[in-house]
Structure formats: structure tokens, C-alpha cells
PDB file of C-alpha atoms in Angstrom:
ATOM      1  CA  MET A1446     -26.634  10.689 -67.514  1.00 48.00           C
ATOM      2  CA  SER A1447     -25.692  10.553 -71.270  1.00 55.00           C
ATOM      3  CA  GLU A1448     -26.278  13.676 -73.446  1.00 62.00           C
ATOM      4  CA  ASP A1449     -28.063  13.299 -76.819  1.00 64.00           C
ATOM      5  CA  LYS A1450     -25.344  13.771 -79.402  1.00 74.00           C
ATOM      6  CA  ARG A1451     -27.644  13.791 -82.476  1.00 78.00           C
ATOM      7  CA  GLY A1452     -28.081  16.877 -84.366  1.00 86.00           C
ATOM      8  CA  PHE A1453     -31.270  19.050 -84.123  1.00 86.00           C
ATOM      9  CA  PHE A1454     -32.763  17.965 -87.295  1.00 89.00           C
ATOM     10  CA  ALA A1455     -32.290  14.177 -86.463  1.00 90.00           C
ATOM     11  CA  GLN A1456     -33.916  14.885 -83.057  1.00 88.00           C
ATOM     12  CA  ILE A1457     -36.902  16.734 -84.911  1.00 91.00           C
ATOM     13  CA  PHE A1458     -37.164  13.853 -87.346  1.00 94.00           C
ATOM     14  CA  ILE A1459     -37.328  11.006 -84.547  1.00 92.00           C
ATOM     15  CA  ALA A1460     -40.015  13.239 -82.613  1.00 93.00           C
ATOM     16  CA  LEU A1461     -42.073  13.573 -85.929  1.00 95.00           C
ATOM     17  CA  MET A1462     -41.726   9.672 -86.515  1.00 96.00           C
ATOM     18  CA  ILE A1463     -42.843   8.882 -82.945  1.00 95.00           C
ATOM     19  CA  PHE A1464     -45.713  11.443 -83.347  1.00 96.00           C
ATOM     20  CA  THR A1465     -46.669   9.621 -86.615  1.00 96.00           C
ATOM     21  CA  ALA A1466     -46.743   6.273 -84.872  1.00 97.00           C
ATOM     22  CA  LEU A1467     -48.775   7.652 -82.031  1.00 97.00           C
ATOM     23  CA  VAL A1468     -51.502   9.287 -84.164  1.00 96.00           C
ATOM     24  CA  TRP A1469     -51.885   6.066 -86.137  1.00 95.00           C
ATOM     25  CA  ALA A1470     -52.168   3.962 -82.985  1.00 96.00           C
ATOM     26  CA  TRP A1471     -54.798   6.325 -81.334  1.00 96.00           C
ATOM     27  CA  THR A1472     -56.694   6.642 -84.492  1.00 91.00           C
ATOM     28  CA  VAL A1473     -57.108   2.973 -84.818  1.00 90.00           C
ATOM     29  CA  ALA A1474     -57.960   2.750 -81.148  1.00 93.00           C
ATOM     30  CA  PHE A1475     -60.575   5.256 -81.790  1.00 91.00           C
ATOM     31  CA  ILE A1476     -61.891   3.638 -84.680  1.00 86.00           C
ATOM     32  CA  ILE A1477     -62.270   0.186 -83.085  1.00 86.00           C
ATOM     33  CA  SER A1478     -63.927   1.437 -79.757  1.00 89.00           C
ATOM     34  CA  TRP A1479     -66.331   4.030 -81.672  1.00 85.00           C
ATOM     35  CA  PRO A1480     -69.702   3.429 -80.116  1.00 87.00           C
ATOM     36  CA  TRP A1481     -72.512   1.767 -81.679  1.00 85.00           C
ATOM     37  CA  GLU A1482     -75.790   3.912 -81.861  1.00 85.00           C
ATOM     38  CA  LYS A1483     -79.090   2.014 -81.422  1.00 87.00           C
ATOM     39  CA  ASN A1484     -81.682   4.080 -83.493  1.00 79.00           C
ATOM     40  CA  SER A1485     -84.434   3.212 -85.727  1.00 78.00           C
ATOM     41  CA  THR A1486     -84.045   6.407 -87.753  1.00 84.00           C
ATOM     42  CA  TRP A1487     -82.135   5.935 -90.937  1.00 88.00           C
ATOM     43  CA  LYS A1488     -79.927   8.673 -92.465  1.00 86.00           C
ATOM     44  CA  PRO A1489     -80.568   9.051 -96.181  1.00 88.00           C
ATOM     45  CA  GLU A1490     -76.873   8.631 -97.090  1.00 87.00           C
ATOM     46  CA  PHE A1491     -76.866   5.191 -95.373  1.00 89.00           C
ATOM     47  CA  ARG A1492     -75.732   2.690 -98.233  1.00 89.00           C
ATOM     48  CA  VAL A1493     -77.578  -0.685 -98.464  1.00 92.00           C
ATOM     49  CA  ALA A1494     -76.316  -3.631-100.226  1.00 92.00           C
ATOM     50  CA  ALA A1495     -78.857  -4.947-103.061  1.00 92.00           C
ATOM     51  CA  VAL A1496     -79.132  -7.357-106.028  1.00 92.00           C
ATOM     52  CA  CYS A1497     -79.370  -5.116-109.046  1.00 90.00           C
ATOM     53  CA  ALA A1498     -81.320  -5.754-112.183  1.00 86.00           C
ATOM     54  CA  ASN A1499     -78.233  -7.319-113.931  1.00 88.00           C
ATOM     55  CA  LYS A1500     -78.090  -9.854-111.164  1.00 89.00           C
ATOM     56  CA  GLU A1501     -74.819  -8.098-109.807  1.00 90.00           C
ATOM     57  CA  PRO A1502     -74.493  -6.855-106.368  1.00 92.00           C
ATOM     58  CA  CYS A1503     -74.778  -2.959-106.005  1.00 90.00           C
ATOM     59  CA  GLY A1504     -75.113  -0.480-103.301  1.00 90.00           C
ATOM     60  CA  LEU A1505     -78.111   2.155-102.982  1.00 91.00           C
ATOM     61  CA  ALA A1506     -78.544   5.067-100.418  1.00 91.00           C
ATOM     62  CA  TYR A1507     -81.529   4.392 -98.150  1.00 93.00           C
ATOM     63  CA  SER A1508     -83.101   7.503 -99.656  1.00 93.00           C
ATOM     64  CA  GLU A1509     -83.060   5.967-103.177  1.00 92.00           C
ATOM     65  CA  LEU A1510     -84.529   2.696-102.503  1.00 92.00           C
ATOM     66  CA  ALA A1511     -88.271   3.451-103.130  1.00 90.00           C
ATOM     67  CA  GLU A1512     -87.454   5.168-106.426  1.00 93.00           C
ATOM     68  CA  ALA A1513     -84.847   2.475-107.500  1.00 91.00           C
ATOM     69  CA  LYS A1514     -87.558  -0.267-106.766  1.00 91.00           C
ATOM     70  CA  ALA A1515     -90.224   1.484-108.811  1.00 91.00           C
ATOM     71  CA  LYS A1516     -87.607   1.952-111.646  1.00 92.00           C
ATOM     72  CA  GLY A1517     -86.688  -1.826-111.472  1.00 90.00           C
ATOM     73  CA  LEU A1518     -83.023  -0.932-110.654  1.00 90.00           C
ATOM     74  CA  TYR A1519     -82.800  -3.821-108.004  1.00 91.00           C
ATOM     75  CA  THR A1520     -84.511  -6.994-107.674  1.00 91.00           C
ATOM     76  CA  THR A1521     -83.998  -7.727-103.902  1.00 91.00           C
ATOM     77  CA  LEU A1522     -82.280  -6.701-100.703  1.00 92.00           C
ATOM     78  CA  GLU A1523     -81.373 -10.383 -99.899  1.00 90.00           C
ATOM     79  CA  MET A1524     -77.822 -11.119-100.971  1.00 90.00           C
ATOM     80  CA  PRO A1525     -77.197 -14.446-102.384  1.00 88.00           C
ATOM     81  CA  GLU A1526     -73.782 -14.673-100.744  1.00 90.00           C
ATOM     82  CA  PRO A1527     -73.185 -14.520 -96.964  1.00 91.00           C
ATOM     83  CA  ALA A1528     -70.403 -11.795 -97.640  1.00 93.00           C
ATOM     84  CA  GLY A1529     -68.826  -9.598-100.340  1.00 91.00           C
ATOM     85  CA  ASP A1530     -67.834  -6.246-101.455  1.00 90.00           C
ATOM     86  CA  ILE A1531     -68.514  -3.640-104.112  1.00 90.00           C
ATOM     87  CA  GLU A1532     -66.234  -0.881-105.215  1.00 88.00           C
ATOM     88  CA  GLU A1533     -68.266   2.117-105.900  1.00 86.00           C
ATOM     89  CA  ALA A1534     -67.413   5.401-107.501  1.00 83.00           C
ATOM     90  CA  ALA A1535     -66.679   7.152-104.166  1.00 80.00           C
ATOM     91  CA  ASN A1536     -66.353   4.427-101.755  1.00 85.00           C
ATOM     92  CA  TRP A1537     -66.237   0.635-100.936  1.00 88.00           C
ATOM     93  CA  LEU A1538     -69.197  -1.130 -99.791  1.00 90.00           C
ATOM     94  CA  LYS A1539     -68.620  -4.479 -97.832  1.00 92.00           C
ATOM     95  CA  TRP A1540     -71.285  -6.678 -96.405  1.00 92.00           C
ATOM     96  CA  LYS A1541     -71.637  -9.894 -94.519  1.00 95.00           C
ATOM     97  CA  LYS A1542     -74.868 -11.509 -93.100  1.00 94.00           C
ATOM     98  CA  GLU A1543     -74.921 -13.555 -89.679  1.00 93.00           C
ATOM     99  CA  ASN A1544     -77.872 -14.732 -88.140  1.00 91.00           C
ATOM    100  CA  GLY A1545     -80.295 -12.885 -90.293  1.00 90.00           C
ATOM    101  CA  ILE A1546     -78.540  -9.401 -89.714  1.00 93.00           C
ATOM    102  CA  TYR A1547     -76.680  -7.574 -92.369  1.00 93.00           C
ATOM    103  CA  GLU A1548     -73.545  -5.652 -91.602  1.00 93.00           C
ATOM    104  CA  VAL A1549     -72.832  -3.130 -94.307  1.00 92.00           C
ATOM    105  CA  LYS A1550     -69.683  -1.035 -94.003  1.00 91.00           C
ATOM    106  CA  ALA A1551     -69.399   2.038 -96.304  1.00 88.00           C
ATOM    107  CA  SER A1552     -65.798   3.411 -96.289  1.00 84.00           C
ATOM    108  CA  SER A1553     -63.587   5.907 -98.006  1.00 79.00           C
ATOM    109  CA  TRP A1554     -60.784   7.849 -97.099  1.00 73.00           C
ATOM    110  CA  HIS A1555     -62.497  10.263 -94.808  1.00 69.00           C
ATOM    111  CA  PHE A1556     -65.397   8.461 -93.335  1.00 76.00           C
ATOM    112  CA  GLN A1557     -66.578   4.850 -92.525  1.00 78.00           C
ATOM    113  CA  THR A1558     -70.230   4.004 -91.691  1.00 84.00           C
ATOM    114  CA  THR A1559     -71.268   0.728 -90.654  1.00 88.00           C
ATOM    115  CA  ILE A1560     -74.945  -0.273 -90.276  1.00 90.00           C
ATOM    116  CA  ARG A1561     -76.603  -3.386 -89.034  1.00 92.00           C
ATOM    117  CA  TYR A1562     -80.198  -4.023 -90.346  1.00 93.00           C
ATOM    118  CA  LYS A1563     -82.497  -6.900 -91.159  1.00 93.00           C
ATOM    119  CA  VAL A1564     -84.632  -7.306 -94.202  1.00 92.00           C
ATOM    120  CA  GLU A1565     -88.359  -7.823 -93.369  1.00 91.00           C
ATOM    121  CA  ASP A1566     -90.711  -8.174 -96.402  1.00 88.00           C
ATOM    122  CA  ASP A1567     -87.960  -6.690 -98.630  1.00 85.00           C
ATOM    123  CA  VAL A1568     -87.709  -3.605 -96.540  1.00 89.00           C
ATOM    124  CA  PRO A1569     -84.668  -2.795 -94.413  1.00 92.00           C
ATOM    125  CA  VAL A1570     -85.046  -2.345 -90.625  1.00 91.00           C
ATOM    126  CA  LEU A1571     -82.179  -0.530 -88.841  1.00 91.00           C
ATOM    127  CA  VAL A1572     -80.949  -2.220 -85.870  1.00 92.00           C
ATOM    128  CA  GLU A1573     -77.847   0.096 -85.168  1.00 91.00           C
ATOM    129  CA  TYR A1574     -75.013   2.017 -86.848  1.00 89.00           C
ATOM    130  CA  GLN A1575     -71.614   3.204 -86.372  1.00 86.00           C
ATOM    131  CA  ASP A1576     -70.637   6.506 -88.189  1.00 80.00           C
ATOM    132  CA  VAL A1577     -66.828   7.253 -87.598  1.00 79.00           C
ATOM    133  CA  ALA A1578     -66.068  10.224 -89.484  1.00 70.00           C
ATOM    134  CA  ALA A1579     -62.736  12.157 -89.764  1.00 70.00           C
ATOM    135  CA  LYS A1580     -63.351  12.853 -85.989  1.00 82.00           C
ATOM    136  CA  ALA A1581     -61.627   9.681 -85.275  1.00 85.00           C
ATOM    137  CA  PHE A1582     -58.314  11.174 -86.981  1.00 87.00           C
ATOM    138  CA  TYR A1583     -58.611  14.371 -85.417  1.00 90.00           C
ATOM    139  CA  TYR A1584     -58.885  13.007 -81.790  1.00 93.00           C
ATOM    140  CA  GLY A1585     -55.993  10.696 -82.902  1.00 94.00           C
ATOM    141  CA  VAL A1586     -53.906  13.823 -83.632  1.00 95.00           C
ATOM    142  CA  ALA A1587     -54.799  15.283 -80.324  1.00 96.00           C
ATOM    143  CA  ALA A1588     -54.062  12.309 -78.358  1.00 97.00           C
ATOM    144  CA  GLY A1589     -50.845  11.566 -80.239  1.00 96.00           C
ATOM    145  CA  LEU A1590     -49.692  15.329 -79.351  1.00 96.00           C
ATOM    146  CA  PHE A1591     -50.749  14.930 -75.768  1.00 96.00           C
ATOM    147  CA  SER A1592     -48.872  11.592 -75.661  1.00 96.00           C
ATOM    148  CA  LEU A1593     -45.661  12.891 -77.226  1.00 94.00           C
ATOM    149  CA  ILE A1594     -45.550  15.923 -74.977  1.00 94.00           C
ATOM    150  CA  GLY A1595     -45.961  13.355 -72.140  1.00 93.00           C
ATOM    151  CA  ILE A1596     -42.872  11.367 -73.400  1.00 92.00           C
ATOM    152  CA  TYR A1597     -40.696  14.338 -73.813  1.00 90.00           C
ATOM    153  CA  LEU A1598     -41.721  15.714 -70.395  1.00 90.00           C
ATOM    154  CA  ARG A1599     -40.819  12.499 -68.720  1.00 89.00           C
ATOM    155  CA  LYS A1600     -37.549  12.521 -70.784  1.00 83.00           C
ATOM    156  CA  LEU A1601     -36.791  15.975 -69.427  1.00 83.00           C
ATOM    157  CA  ARG A1602     -37.569  14.915 -65.934  1.00 82.00           C
ATOM    158  CA  ASN A1603     -35.120  12.003 -65.844  1.00 72.00           C
TER     159      ASN A1603
END
């Protein structure tokens, strides 16, 4: 059995790098496997892709749709392209349309919300949503910590 000849700070650095890689891997795994919620109730902050009055794509919160339509801020919810994205002030909004269902993803540094909806008579009808908040990162930190403890406990056992 060989003894680790690295210095204390080198060992701490290696442990931190392993921890960082584990947190990243676990967080990505949680984001990918986050469950879809089938619900017909819209949350007011959900972002919907629309064609604004200037013929450019824009994003609107679901709670603002009726007021924006009355003011003429958008013309339709049917996007001319099958996919695209918009850089908004606080987040990115990406959309794609497949088989009549829009999948719109609003994401920022601390959240990611994806909704699937169809447009019927110029009204969005919610199909399902996936609301991945910072919880995925917190779960990733916890899982990374437990994984790192497991790795070092196994190392001590050998």
C-alpha cells in the first residue's frame, strides 16, 4: 500500500476539484431527469412566445397576455418559424414547435422553466410544464457531498 506523498493543500485542492465535478454531474442529471407536471393551471409568470406589433418575436408573461392583446402589443401567438430564441432583459426565451405543440424554455442563471402548450383560437392551452429552480443545484451539492464522502470512505477502507 503506497502512502500519499502530496502536501495537505494539494490533497484539499484535489478533493475540491472532485467535489466540483461531482456537483456539476449530479446537477446536470437532476435537470435532465426533472419531472414534467401535467396541469392545466397556468402560473402567471410563465413566458409565452408571441409575434409583437413590430413583426419581431417577443416574450410575454401569461398574466400579461390579455392586457398586451388589448393594447395591440402583439399580433399573434403563432410563431412564423418552427424554432427560435429571444434575449430578454432577465432571461433567454427559446421556442420550438413540433406537431402543433410549442415548447418554450425560459432560463436564467437561477431557474429554468419549460412549458408545452398549444394555441387554440389564439389562446394558449397548457399541456405540461417543467419548473427547474435552484433546487436542482442544491440537490446536486448534497449528492456531490455524499458521493465525495463515499469516495473517501472507500479510499480509507482499502
